[in-house]
């Protein structure tokens, strides 16, 4: 059924037909508002009463942005401002990078990562080099060569010591002389401390010399107890010398091990042990000023004085308390030794 407004003769259509809604007639002060209309003059009709827009007139959704979305926890803010200047120069733009806090994606912490101009570098300072790394390349090469030489010498020495105490084998048979020249007499290995029957004797090495005077005469000195001199130097010393403790004792042990009971050398090391003992004796004589001024040592003679260590009082062991001497023949001193070259 069509309804027409009596005043405007305008047809009334259904809501949503695309036509504009009818205008409301003014009401007098005594005319009530129609039921369902909001109170108040000029109030907009409810949303349900508004006409619906056609599909062609509805706004289309915004296309996806080509720029990837930024994570809300990592924000890069660029702040720039232009100050009014005569030529309109633009100020340097500064970037502030805020790192995400712990518990969020990205590196831990929420501290300021960088602040400065666009070209500033925030790399930490390099650590200061120490030791060999602090040297120049030339000195580093020199230090490396020195360490290599020390390592080689150490390995060779350990190998020689091992071969000297090892049982006879192919290497010691072929290179026995070279091993002995390297080890004896300075690096000889002595295991008597761990022997089943350790030494129970006191051995003193003594020496005397024939001195040529300025007139050509030959004088013979008395016996110098070299072992007693070493004992006096060691007694009461907090830091005794290794030479004073072992040089003379090891030299005499070396001589005894390479000679028979008649003082004849046994093996190739006999002559070497004689030379070693003789040079020590001449050196000690010059220290004692046995020759005196304008005098030279011509020959030396060495002997040992061996006495047994007395047993304790509770022991029933009986030992002789008489000293036993082993006297060696006279040895001629060479020219360099006579001039004090081994002093």
Short mmCIF file of C-alpha atoms in Angstrom, two decimals:
data_model
loop_
_atom_site.label_atom_id
_atom_site.label_comp_id
_atom_site.label_asym_id
_atom_site.label_seq_id
_atom_site.Cartn_x
_atom_site.Cartn_y
_atom_site.Cartn_z
CA UNK A 1 0.00 0.00 0.00
CA UNK A 2 1.46 3.38 -1.05
CA UNK A 3 1.49 6.16 1.44
CA UNK A 4 1.77 9.80 0.44
CA UNK A 5 2.52 12.76 2.55
CA UNK A 6 -0.35 15.12 2.35
CA UNK A 7 1.85 18.24 2.49
CA UNK A 8 4.77 17.50 0.16
CA UNK A 9 3.11 14.80 -1.97
CA UNK A 10 6.47 12.90 -1.82
CA UNK A 11 6.31 9.13 -1.92
CA UNK A 12 7.63 7.27 1.11
CA UNK A 13 9.81 4.28 0.24
CA UNK A 14 11.32 1.57 2.36
CA UNK A 15 14.58 2.20 4.24
CA UNK A 16 17.65 1.17 2.28
CA UNK A 17 16.24 2.05 -1.15
CA UNK A 18 18.97 4.64 -1.69
CA UNK A 19 16.60 7.65 -1.30
CA UNK A 20 17.20 10.34 1.25
CA UNK A 21 15.20 9.96 4.47
CA UNK A 22 12.18 12.28 4.82
CA UNK A 23 12.56 15.46 6.71
CA UNK A 24 10.71 15.64 9.96
CA UNK A 25 7.92 18.18 10.17
CA UNK A 26 8.20 20.75 12.86
CA UNK A 27 6.10 20.06 15.87
CA UNK A 28 4.40 22.44 18.02
CA UNK A 29 4.97 22.73 21.66
CA UNK A 30 2.07 20.53 22.47
CA UNK A 31 2.63 17.83 19.90
CA UNK A 32 4.43 14.75 21.33
CA UNK A 33 7.39 13.19 19.59
CA UNK A 34 6.77 9.98 17.74
CA UNK A 35 7.36 6.76 19.63
CA UNK A 36 10.88 5.36 19.36
CA UNK A 37 12.48 8.65 18.41
CA UNK A 38 15.31 9.99 20.60
CA UNK A 39 14.53 12.88 22.89
CA UNK A 40 15.81 16.30 22.06
CA UNK A 41 15.43 18.55 19.13
CA UNK A 42 17.42 17.73 15.98
CA UNK A 43 18.70 14.34 17.30
CA UNK A 44 20.12 11.99 14.68
CA UNK A 45 18.18 8.81 14.03
CA UNK A 46 19.63 5.54 15.40
CA UNK A 47 22.19 3.68 13.39
CA UNK A 48 19.70 0.97 12.54
CA UNK A 49 17.52 3.56 10.91
CA UNK A 50 20.33 4.94 8.69
CA UNK A 51 20.34 3.83 5.08
CA UNK A 52 23.00 1.27 4.10
CA UNK A 53 25.58 2.25 1.53
CA UNK A 54 25.85 0.18 -1.62
CA UNK A 55 28.87 -2.14 -2.06
CA UNK A 56 30.29 0.08 -4.80
CA UNK A 57 30.35 3.07 -2.47
CA UNK A 58 32.04 1.30 0.47
CA UNK A 59 35.79 2.14 1.00
CA UNK A 60 38.18 -0.53 -0.22
CA UNK A 61 40.77 -1.96 2.27
CA UNK A 62 44.23 -0.44 2.21
CA UNK A 63 46.81 -2.45 0.22
CA UNK A 64 49.64 -4.12 2.24
CA UNK A 65 52.64 -1.93 2.69
CA UNK A 66 55.81 -2.89 0.83
CA UNK A 67 57.88 -1.96 3.88
CA UNK A 68 58.23 -4.81 6.43
CA UNK A 69 56.58 -4.22 9.75
CA UNK A 70 58.92 -3.26 12.53
CA UNK A 71 59.00 -5.20 15.72
CA UNK A 72 57.50 -3.19 18.53
CA UNK A 73 60.46 -3.97 20.78
CA UNK A 74 63.11 -2.63 18.38
CA UNK A 75 62.36 0.95 17.48
CA UNK A 76 64.44 3.23 15.35
CA UNK A 77 63.55 6.85 15.79
CA UNK A 78 65.01 9.54 13.65
CA UNK A 79 64.73 13.01 14.95
CA UNK A 80 65.60 15.97 12.81
CA UNK A 81 64.78 19.58 12.94
CA UNK A 82 65.40 22.53 10.74
CA UNK A 83 66.38 25.72 12.39
CA UNK A 84 65.63 28.98 10.74
CA UNK A 85 68.81 30.13 9.05
CA UNK A 86 69.55 32.40 6.14
CA UNK A 87 70.25 29.61 3.63
CA UNK A 88 67.86 27.00 5.15
CA UNK A 89 70.71 24.55 5.98
CA UNK A 90 69.55 21.25 7.32
CA UNK A 91 70.98 20.05 10.63
CA UNK A 92 72.68 16.67 11.00
CA UNK A 93 70.22 13.93 11.62
CA UNK A 94 70.87 11.78 14.64
CA UNK A 95 69.75 8.19 15.05
CA UNK A 96 68.91 6.53 18.30
CA UNK A 97 68.69 2.73 18.32
CA UNK A 98 66.94 1.21 21.32
CA UNK A 99 67.56 -2.45 21.90
CA UNK A 100 64.73 -4.64 23.25
CA UNK A 101 64.62 -5.43 26.92
CA UNK A 102 65.25 -8.87 28.32
CA UNK A 103 62.36 -11.24 27.76
CA UNK A 104 61.60 -9.81 24.33
CA UNK A 105 62.80 -10.86 20.91
CA UNK A 106 66.22 -9.65 19.94
CA UNK A 107 69.37 -9.02 21.98
CA UNK A 108 68.92 -8.76 25.75
CA UNK A 109 68.77 -5.45 27.51
CA UNK A 110 66.97 -2.26 26.80
CA UNK A 111 69.93 0.10 26.92
CA UNK A 112 70.86 2.63 24.30
CA UNK A 113 72.89 0.93 21.57
CA UNK A 114 74.18 3.90 19.66
CA UNK A 115 73.92 7.65 19.77
CA UNK A 116 75.74 9.98 17.43
CA UNK A 117 75.93 11.23 13.92
CA UNK A 118 75.09 8.94 11.02
CA UNK A 119 78.76 8.13 10.29
CA UNK A 120 80.06 7.65 13.85
CA UNK A 121 81.67 4.33 14.80
CA UNK A 122 80.89 2.72 18.14
CA UNK A 123 83.47 -0.15 17.94
CA UNK A 124 85.12 -0.86 21.36
CA UNK A 125 88.86 -0.10 21.72
CA UNK A 126 91.21 -3.01 21.05
CA UNK A 127 92.89 -4.69 24.04
CA UNK A 128 96.53 -3.82 24.72
CA UNK A 129 98.93 -6.58 23.64
CA UNK A 130 101.35 -7.99 26.21
CA UNK A 131 104.25 -10.42 26.26
CA UNK A 132 105.78 -11.57 23.00
CA UNK A 133 102.76 -10.28 21.08
CA UNK A 134 103.72 -6.71 22.05
CA UNK A 135 107.11 -7.02 20.32
CA UNK A 136 107.77 -5.94 16.78
CA UNK A 137 107.79 -8.68 14.12
CA UNK A 138 111.59 -8.68 13.98
CA UNK A 139 111.95 -9.30 17.71
CA UNK A 140 109.17 -11.88 17.62
CA UNK A 141 111.16 -13.84 15.04
CA UNK A 142 114.28 -13.58 17.21
CA UNK A 143 112.39 -14.79 20.31
CA UNK A 144 110.92 -17.70 18.35
CA UNK A 145 114.36 -18.74 17.11
CA UNK A 146 115.83 -18.53 20.63
CA UNK A 147 113.03 -20.69 22.03
CA UNK A 148 113.53 -23.19 19.23
CA UNK A 149 117.27 -23.44 19.96
CA UNK A 150 116.63 -23.93 23.69
CA UNK A 151 114.05 -26.61 22.97
CA UNK A 152 116.40 -28.48 20.62
CA UNK A 153 119.33 -28.36 23.07
CA UNK A 154 117.08 -29.53 25.92
CA UNK A 155 115.78 -32.47 23.91
CA UNK A 156 119.30 -33.46 22.84
CA UNK A 157 120.57 -33.29 26.43
CA UNK A 158 117.71 -35.39 27.79
CA UNK A 159 118.28 -37.92 25.04
CA UNK A 160 122.00 -38.14 25.82
CA UNK A 161 121.33 -38.59 29.55
CA UNK A 162 118.81 -41.34 28.83
CA UNK A 163 121.22 -43.18 26.54
CA UNK A 164 124.02 -42.91 29.09
CA UNK A 165 122.03 -44.71 31.80
CA UNK A 166 120.11 -47.07 29.50
CA UNK A 167 121.31 -50.65 28.93
CA UNK A 168 123.61 -51.28 25.98
CA UNK A 169 121.77 -51.01 22.68
CA UNK A 170 122.44 -50.34 19.01
CA UNK A 171 122.56 -46.55 19.45
CA UNK A 172 125.04 -46.65 22.34
CA UNK A 173 127.25 -49.09 20.47
CA UNK A 174 127.42 -46.89 17.38
CA UNK A 175 127.56 -43.49 19.11
CA UNK A 176 129.01 -44.40 22.49
CA UNK A 177 131.97 -42.02 22.17
CA UNK A 178 129.77 -39.03 21.34
CA UNK A 179 127.49 -39.80 24.29
CA UNK A 180 130.43 -40.06 26.69
CA UNK A 181 131.92 -36.78 25.50
CA UNK A 182 128.58 -35.06 26.07
CA UNK A 183 127.86 -36.57 29.51
CA UNK A 184 131.25 -36.91 31.21
CA UNK A 185 132.34 -35.52 33.50
CA UNK A 186 129.84 -32.73 34.22
CA UNK A 187 126.58 -34.63 33.69
CA UNK A 188 127.47 -38.07 34.97
CA UNK A 189 124.61 -39.91 36.67
CA UNK A 190 125.40 -41.40 40.08
CA UNK A 191 122.94 -43.77 41.76
CA UNK A 192 124.98 -44.69 44.85
CA UNK A 193 122.50 -42.92 47.12
CA UNK A 194 119.97 -45.68 46.41
CA UNK A 195 122.45 -48.57 46.56
CA UNK A 196 121.72 -51.46 48.95
CA UNK A 197 124.97 -50.73 50.77
CA UNK A 198 125.58 -46.95 50.68
CA UNK A 199 129.01 -45.49 51.27
CA UNK A 200 130.17 -45.54 54.89
CA UNK A 201 133.57 -43.93 54.37
CA UNK A 202 135.03 -40.46 54.45
CA UNK A 203 137.26 -39.82 51.43
CA UNK A 204 139.56 -36.81 51.34
CA UNK A 205 141.42 -35.78 48.18
CA UNK A 206 144.82 -34.22 48.74
CA UNK A 207 147.42 -32.77 46.34
CA UNK A 208 150.99 -31.58 46.37
CA UNK A 209 153.07 -29.95 43.64
CA UNK A 210 156.60 -29.44 42.38
CA UNK A 211 157.27 -25.74 41.86
CA UNK A 212 159.96 -24.31 39.59
CA UNK A 213 161.52 -21.22 41.10
CA UNK A 214 162.98 -18.23 39.29
CA UNK A 215 166.50 -19.71 39.73
CA UNK A 216 165.42 -22.95 38.02
CA UNK A 217 165.26 -25.01 41.20
CA UNK A 218 162.40 -27.40 41.98
CA UNK A 219 160.61 -27.19 45.31
CA UNK A 220 158.04 -29.70 46.53
CA UNK A 221 155.12 -28.42 48.56
CA UNK A 222 153.31 -30.21 51.33
CA UNK A 223 149.93 -31.92 50.99
CA UNK A 224 146.94 -29.64 50.54
CA UNK A 225 143.69 -31.17 51.76
CA UNK A 226 141.27 -29.98 49.06
CA UNK A 227 138.30 -31.80 50.61
CA UNK A 228 138.88 -30.07 53.94
CA UNK A 229 138.84 -26.68 52.16
CA UNK A 230 135.46 -27.52 50.61
CA UNK A 231 134.11 -28.66 53.99
CA UNK A 232 135.13 -25.38 55.63
CA UNK A 233 133.38 -23.39 52.89
CA UNK A 234 130.17 -25.42 53.24
CA UNK A 235 130.06 -25.58 57.05
CA UNK A 236 127.65 -22.95 58.41
CA UNK A 237 126.63 -21.68 54.98
CA UNK A 238 122.91 -21.28 54.34
CA UNK A 239 123.42 -21.42 50.57
CA UNK A 240 126.46 -23.63 49.94
CA UNK A 241 127.96 -23.71 46.47
CA UNK A 242 127.15 -26.69 44.28
CA UNK A 243 130.74 -26.64 43.02
CA UNK A 244 132.19 -26.80 46.51
CA UNK A 245 129.94 -29.72 47.38
CA UNK A 246 130.26 -31.89 44.29
CA UNK A 247 133.03 -30.87 41.89
CA UNK A 248 135.96 -32.55 43.63
CA UNK A 249 133.97 -35.52 44.93
CA UNK A 250 132.48 -36.33 41.53
CA UNK A 251 135.85 -35.93 39.82
CA UNK A 252 137.43 -38.45 42.18
CA UNK A 253 134.54 -40.91 41.76
CA UNK A 254 134.97 -40.57 38.00
CA UNK A 255 138.69 -41.39 38.28
CA UNK A 256 138.14 -44.42 40.50
CA UNK A 257 135.46 -45.80 38.16
CA UNK A 258 137.78 -45.63 35.13
CA UNK A 259 141.00 -47.03 36.73
CA UNK A 260 141.98 -50.30 38.27
CA UNK A 261 143.71 -50.91 41.59
CA UNK A 262 147.11 -50.09 40.04
CA UNK A 263 145.86 -46.72 38.75
CA UNK A 264 145.88 -47.87 35.14
CA UNK A 265 143.08 -46.51 32.93
CA UNK A 266 140.30 -48.85 31.91
CA UNK A 267 138.42 -47.93 28.77
CA UNK A 268 138.41 -44.72 26.77
CA UNK A 269 137.43 -42.48 29.64
CA UNK A 270 140.55 -43.12 31.71
CA UNK A 271 142.62 -40.36 30.09
CA UNK A 272 139.71 -37.95 30.31
CA UNK A 273 139.28 -38.56 34.05
CA UNK A 274 143.02 -38.01 34.65
CA UNK A 275 142.88 -34.69 32.82
CA UNK A 276 139.80 -33.64 34.76
CA UNK A 277 141.33 -34.36 38.19
CA UNK A 278 144.64 -32.73 37.24
CA UNK A 279 143.03 -29.48 36.07
CA UNK A 280 141.00 -29.21 39.29
CA UNK A 281 144.12 -29.80 41.40
CA UNK A 282 146.16 -27.15 39.53
CA UNK A 283 143.32 -24.63 39.77
CA UNK A 284 143.03 -25.15 43.53
CA UNK A 285 146.80 -24.78 43.98
CA UNK A 286 146.77 -21.42 42.24
CA UNK A 287 143.88 -20.34 44.45
CA UNK A 288 145.93 -21.23 47.49
CA UNK A 289 148.89 -19.31 46.01
CA UNK A 290 151.04 -22.41 46.44
CA UNK A 291 153.42 -21.43 43.65
CA UNK A 292 153.96 -17.87 44.80
CA UNK A 293 155.03 -14.95 42.59
CA UNK A 294 157.19 -15.62 39.52
CA UNK A 295 156.87 -19.34 40.06
CA UNK A 296 155.08 -22.06 38.07
CA UNK A 297 153.68 -25.48 38.87
CA UNK A 298 155.63 -28.18 37.04
CA UNK A 299 154.04 -31.42 38.27
CA UNK A 300 151.30 -32.45 40.65
CA UNK A 301 150.58 -35.60 42.62
CA UNK A 302 147.16 -36.56 43.97
CA UNK A 303 146.25 -39.02 46.68
CA UNK A 304 143.13 -40.01 48.55
CA UNK A 305 142.82 -40.61 52.28
CA UNK A 306 139.97 -42.99 53.16
CA UNK A 307 138.72 -43.55 56.69
CA UNK A 308 135.75 -45.62 57.82
CA UNK A 309 132.81 -43.97 59.51
CA UNK A 310 132.73 -45.27 63.12
CA UNK A 311 129.63 -47.33 63.93
CA UNK A 312 127.16 -46.12 66.58
CA UNK A 313 127.71 -47.07 70.20
CA UNK A 314 124.87 -49.61 70.29
CA UNK A 315 126.26 -51.47 67.26
CA UNK A 316 128.56 -54.50 67.62
CA UNK A 317 130.16 -53.91 64.23
CA UNK A 318 133.94 -53.64 64.27
CA UNK A 319 135.70 -51.46 61.67
CA UNK A 320 139.28 -50.26 61.30
CA UNK A 321 139.98 -46.67 62.17
CA UNK A 322 143.30 -46.51 60.28
CA UNK A 323 143.30 -44.33 57.15
CA UNK A 324 144.05 -45.90 53.77
CA UNK A 325 145.94 -43.85 51.18
CA UNK A 326 145.82 -44.25 47.44
CA UNK A 327 148.69 -42.36 45.91
CA UNK A 328 148.70 -41.56 42.20
CA UNK A 329 151.81 -41.02 40.07
CA UNK A 330 153.16 -37.58 39.28
CA UNK A 331 151.41 -35.81 36.44
CA UNK A 332 153.13 -33.21 34.29
CA UNK A 333 151.23 -29.98 34.02
CA UNK A 334 150.66 -28.64 30.51
CA UNK A 335 151.71 -25.13 29.47
CA UNK A 336 148.26 -23.57 29.68
CA UNK A 337 147.60 -25.17 33.07
CA UNK A 338 151.02 -24.09 34.39
CA UNK A 339 150.29 -20.48 33.38
CA UNK A 340 147.10 -20.55 35.39
CA UNK A 341 144.81 -20.80 32.36
CA UNK A 342 142.29 -22.86 34.30
CA UNK A 343 142.14 -20.45 37.19
#
